């Protein structure tokens, strides 16, 4: 039997080796590129976090503090002069104190201000909200931003408001409502303007659809009404925010509604 030796030249091996090598280089390139992107992202996030911490420290050193609440929360904060700031659900305020003034800017939601009674304090206490400025020497008052309207409710002392070149003074028991175009009207204050201060939600003879809207402002899981025939039922009830879930379910049962399973919400029919 004869044997024949076949020689494979490097030229014939070259195409297969070249393709394999190219694939290896491609994979290496993308790995290195991905690594560089991850390192760049990590450095950016570190710088961003550091800037955030630095900015917060700097703002606090300058007497600037930002306070806020999430849905369903009501929080109270003690300010540097002894005044108290109480924020209703989904509210945000920036406090800026300096040598000449004590200023608070309400950015959203509703807040109660209890001004310190320190007689040695000479700086005015100023609150701004949507272009409306409220001044008070002492006492308690509520400022509310809703639907681009600003409402001011003094609780125990007269306050002065400035808006659109006008000045308006309101006293305890009154509620001043200021519209975006600068028109203002004084109403008799209702308990529903301040019910949240005592941890209550007053549903005072209102349609069920409106009551559900008010309830949902304090709940992480919204209530949904599946039966539109019931939306105009009049509701007259006081709910306690600390027992909101149980009392809402009890209220719905008393209205003849039953709870149904619906992902991401609490549904009633």
Coordinates of C-alpha atoms in Angstrom, one line a residue:
X1 CA 0.0 0.0 0.0
X2 CA 1.4 3.3 -0.9
X3 CA 1.0 6.4 1.2
X4 CA 0.9 9.9 -0.2
X5 CA 1.8 12.8 2.0
X6 CA -0.4 15.9 1.5
X7 CA 1.0 19.2 2.7
X8 CA -1.3 22.0 3.7
X9 CA 0.3 25.3 3.0
X10 CA 0.0 28.3 5.4
X11 CA -1.8 30.1 2.6
X12 CA -4.7 27.5 2.8
X13 CA -4.9 27.8 6.6
X14 CA -4.9 31.6 6.5
X15 CA -8.5 32.3 5.8
X16 CA -9.9 30.2 8.7
X17 CA -7.3 31.6 11.1
X18 CA -8.0 35.2 9.9
X19 CA -11.8 34.9 10.5
X20 CA -11.3 33.4 13.9
X21 CA -8.8 36.1 14.9
X22 CA -11.1 38.8 13.6
X23 CA -14.0 37.4 15.8
X24 CA -11.7 37.3 18.8
X25 CA -10.6 40.9 18.2
X26 CA -14.2 42.0 17.7
X27 CA -15.3 40.4 21.0
X28 CA -12.3 42.0 22.8
X29 CA -13.1 45.4 21.4
X30 CA -16.7 45.3 22.5
X31 CA -15.7 44.0 26.0
X32 CA -13.2 46.9 26.4
X33 CA -15.7 49.4 25.1
X34 CA -18.4 48.2 27.5
X35 CA -15.9 48.3 30.4
X36 CA -15.0 51.9 29.5
X37 CA -18.7 52.9 29.3
X38 CA -19.4 51.3 32.7
X39 CA -16.4 53.0 34.3
X40 CA -17.4 56.4 32.8
X41 CA -21.0 55.9 34.1
X42 CA -19.7 55.0 37.5
X43 CA -17.5 58.1 37.7
X44 CA -20.4 60.3 36.5
X45 CA -22.7 58.9 39.1
X46 CA -20.1 59.3 41.8
X47 CA -19.5 63.0 40.8
X48 CA -23.3 63.6 40.7
X49 CA -23.8 62.1 44.2
X50 CA -20.9 64.1 45.5
X51 CA -22.3 67.3 44.0
X52 CA -25.7 66.5 45.6
X53 CA -24.2 66.0 49.0
X54 CA -22.0 69.1 48.6
X55 CA -24.9 71.2 47.4
X56 CA -27.1 70.0 50.4
X57 CA -24.3 70.9 52.9
X58 CA -23.8 74.3 51.2
X59 CA -27.5 75.1 51.2
X60 CA -27.8 74.1 54.9
X61 CA -24.8 76.2 55.8
X62 CA -26.5 79.2 54.0
X63 CA -29.7 78.6 56.0
X64 CA -31.6 77.0 53.0
X65 CA -33.5 73.8 53.6
X66 CA -35.9 71.8 51.4
X67 CA -38.7 69.8 52.9
X68 CA -41.3 67.6 51.2
X69 CA -43.9 64.9 51.7
X70 CA -44.9 61.9 49.6
X71 CA -48.5 60.9 49.0
X72 CA -50.2 59.9 52.2
X73 CA -47.6 61.7 54.4
X74 CA -48.1 64.6 56.8
X75 CA -44.9 65.9 58.4
X76 CA -43.9 68.6 60.8
X77 CA -40.5 70.4 60.8
X78 CA -38.9 72.7 63.4
X79 CA -37.2 75.7 61.8
X80 CA -34.1 77.5 63.0
X81 CA -36.0 80.3 64.8
X82 CA -38.4 77.9 66.6
X83 CA -41.2 78.3 64.1
X84 CA -43.0 75.2 62.9
X85 CA -43.7 74.0 59.4
X86 CA -46.3 71.3 58.8
X87 CA -46.7 69.9 55.3
X88 CA -49.8 68.1 54.0
X89 CA -49.6 65.2 51.6
X90 CA -47.5 65.7 48.4
X91 CA -46.3 69.1 49.4
X92 CA -42.9 70.8 49.0
X93 CA -41.3 73.9 50.5
X94 CA -37.9 75.6 50.5
X95 CA -36.9 77.5 53.7
X96 CA -34.3 80.3 53.4
X97 CA -33.2 82.1 56.5
X98 CA -30.6 84.9 56.5
X99 CA -29.6 87.9 58.6
X100 CA -32.4 90.0 57.2
X101 CA -35.4 87.7 56.8
X102 CA -37.1 84.4 57.4
X103 CA -38.5 83.2 54.0
X104 CA -40.4 80.1 53.0
X105 CA -41.4 79.3 49.5
X106 CA -44.3 76.9 49.1
X107 CA -43.7 75.1 45.8
X108 CA -46.7 72.8 45.9
X109 CA -49.4 71.4 48.2
X110 CA -50.5 72.9 51.5
X111 CA -48.6 74.0 54.6
X112 CA -49.4 75.3 58.1
X113 CA -47.0 77.9 59.5
X114 CA -46.7 78.4 63.2
X115 CA -44.5 81.5 63.6
X116 CA -42.2 81.6 66.6
X117 CA -43.3 83.9 69.5
X118 CA -39.8 84.9 70.3
X119 CA -40.2 88.7 71.0
X120 CA -36.5 89.3 70.3
X121 CA -36.9 88.1 66.7
X122 CA -36.9 91.2 64.5
X123 CA -36.8 89.5 61.1
X124 CA -40.1 89.4 59.2
X125 CA -41.6 86.0 58.5
X126 CA -42.5 85.8 54.7
X127 CA -44.2 83.0 52.8
X128 CA -44.5 83.1 49.0
X129 CA -46.6 80.8 46.8
X130 CA -47.3 81.2 43.1
X131 CA -46.4 84.9 43.2
X132 CA -48.5 85.6 46.4
X133 CA -46.6 86.9 49.4
X134 CA -47.9 86.5 53.0
X135 CA -46.4 88.4 55.9
X136 CA -47.0 87.6 59.6
X137 CA -45.5 88.8 62.8
X138 CA -46.6 85.7 64.7
X139 CA -49.5 83.3 64.9
X140 CA -50.6 80.4 62.8
X141 CA -51.9 80.3 59.2
X142 CA -52.3 77.9 56.3
X143 CA -51.3 78.5 52.7
X144 CA -52.6 76.2 50.0
X145 CA -51.8 75.8 46.3
X146 CA -54.6 74.0 44.3
X147 CA -55.5 74.3 40.7
X148 CA -53.2 77.4 40.3
X149 CA -55.2 79.1 43.1
X150 CA -53.6 80.2 46.3
X151 CA -55.6 80.2 49.5
X152 CA -54.6 81.8 52.8
X153 CA -56.3 80.9 56.1
X154 CA -55.3 82.7 59.3
X155 CA -55.9 80.5 62.4
X156 CA -55.4 83.0 65.2
X157 CA -53.9 86.2 64.0
X158 CA -54.4 88.6 61.1
X159 CA -52.0 88.2 58.2
X160 CA -51.3 90.6 55.3
X161 CA -51.0 89.3 51.7
X162 CA -49.5 91.0 48.6
X163 CA -50.3 89.9 45.1
X164 CA -50.4 91.6 41.7
X165 CA -49.7 95.0 43.2
X166 CA -52.6 94.6 45.7
X167 CA -52.7 94.3 49.4
X168 CA -55.3 92.3 51.3
X169 CA -55.6 91.7 55.1
X170 CA -57.5 88.6 56.4
X171 CA -58.2 87.5 59.9
X172 CA -59.0 84.3 61.8
X173 CA -62.1 82.5 60.5
X174 CA -61.6 83.8 57.0
X175 CA -60.1 82.3 53.8
X176 CA -58.6 84.5 51.1
X177 CA -58.7 82.9 47.7
X178 CA -56.4 84.4 45.0
X179 CA -56.9 83.4 41.3
X180 CA -54.0 83.4 38.8
X181 CA -55.2 86.6 37.1
X182 CA -55.0 88.5 40.4
X183 CA -58.7 88.4 41.4
X184 CA -59.3 87.7 45.0
X185 CA -62.3 86.9 47.2
X186 CA -62.7 86.4 51.0
X187 CA -64.8 83.5 52.2
X188 CA -65.8 82.2 55.6
X189 CA -63.3 79.5 56.5
X190 CA -64.7 75.9 56.6
X191 CA -63.5 73.1 58.7
X192 CA -62.5 71.2 55.5
X193 CA -59.8 73.9 54.9
X194 CA -57.9 72.8 58.0
X195 CA -59.2 69.2 58.8
X196 CA -55.8 67.7 57.8
X197 CA -54.2 69.5 60.7
X198 CA -56.0 67.2 63.1
X199 CA -55.4 64.1 61.0
X200 CA -58.9 64.0 59.6
X201 CA -60.5 64.1 56.2
X202 CA -64.0 65.7 56.2
X203 CA -66.2 64.5 53.4
X204 CA -69.0 67.1 53.8
X205 CA -72.0 66.3 51.7
X206 CA -70.1 65.8 48.5
X207 CA -70.5 63.3 45.6
X208 CA -68.8 60.0 45.9
X209 CA -66.6 60.7 42.9
X210 CA -65.2 63.8 44.6
X211 CA -64.8 62.0 47.9
X212 CA -62.7 59.3 46.1
X213 CA -60.5 62.0 44.6
X214 CA -59.9 63.5 48.1
X215 CA -59.2 60.0 49.5
X216 CA -56.7 59.1 46.8
X217 CA -54.6 62.2 47.6
X218 CA -53.7 60.4 50.9
X219 CA -53.3 56.8 49.5
X220 CA -50.5 55.1 47.7
X221 CA -52.9 52.5 46.3
X222 CA -55.8 54.4 44.6
X223 CA -59.5 53.7 45.1
X224 CA -61.3 53.0 41.8
X225 CA -65.1 53.2 41.4
X226 CA -66.2 50.6 38.7
X227 CA -69.9 51.4 38.9
X228 CA -70.5 54.9 37.5
X229 CA -74.1 54.8 38.6
X230 CA -72.9 55.3 42.1
X231 CA -70.6 58.3 41.5
X232 CA -73.2 60.9 42.5
X233 CA -74.1 59.4 45.8
X234 CA -73.7 62.0 48.5
X235 CA -71.1 61.2 51.1
X236 CA -71.2 62.8 54.6
X237 CA -68.5 61.3 56.7
X238 CA -65.2 62.0 58.6
X239 CA -62.3 59.7 57.9
X240 CA -59.2 59.5 60.2
X241 CA -56.0 59.5 58.2
X242 CA -54.4 57.0 60.6
X243 CA -57.2 54.4 59.9
X244 CA -57.8 55.4 56.3
X245 CA -57.8 51.9 54.7
X246 CA -60.3 50.4 57.2
X247 CA -62.6 53.3 57.2
X248 CA -62.7 53.6 53.4
X249 CA -63.7 50.0 53.1
X250 CA -66.3 50.4 55.8
X251 CA -67.7 53.5 54.0
X252 CA -67.9 51.7 50.7
X253 CA -69.8 48.8 52.3
X254 CA -72.3 51.2 53.9
X255 CA -72.9 52.6 50.4
X256 CA -73.7 49.1 49.1
X257 CA -70.4 48.7 47.2
X258 CA -68.3 45.5 47.2
X259 CA -64.6 45.3 46.8
X260 CA -63.2 43.6 43.7
X261 CA -59.8 42.4 42.7
X262 CA -58.0 44.8 40.3
X263 CA -54.2 44.9 40.0
X264 CA -52.6 48.1 41.3
X265 CA -55.8 49.6 42.8
X266 CA -58.6 49.0 45.3
X267 CA -61.7 48.7 43.2
X268 CA -65.4 48.8 44.2
X269 CA -68.6 48.0 42.4

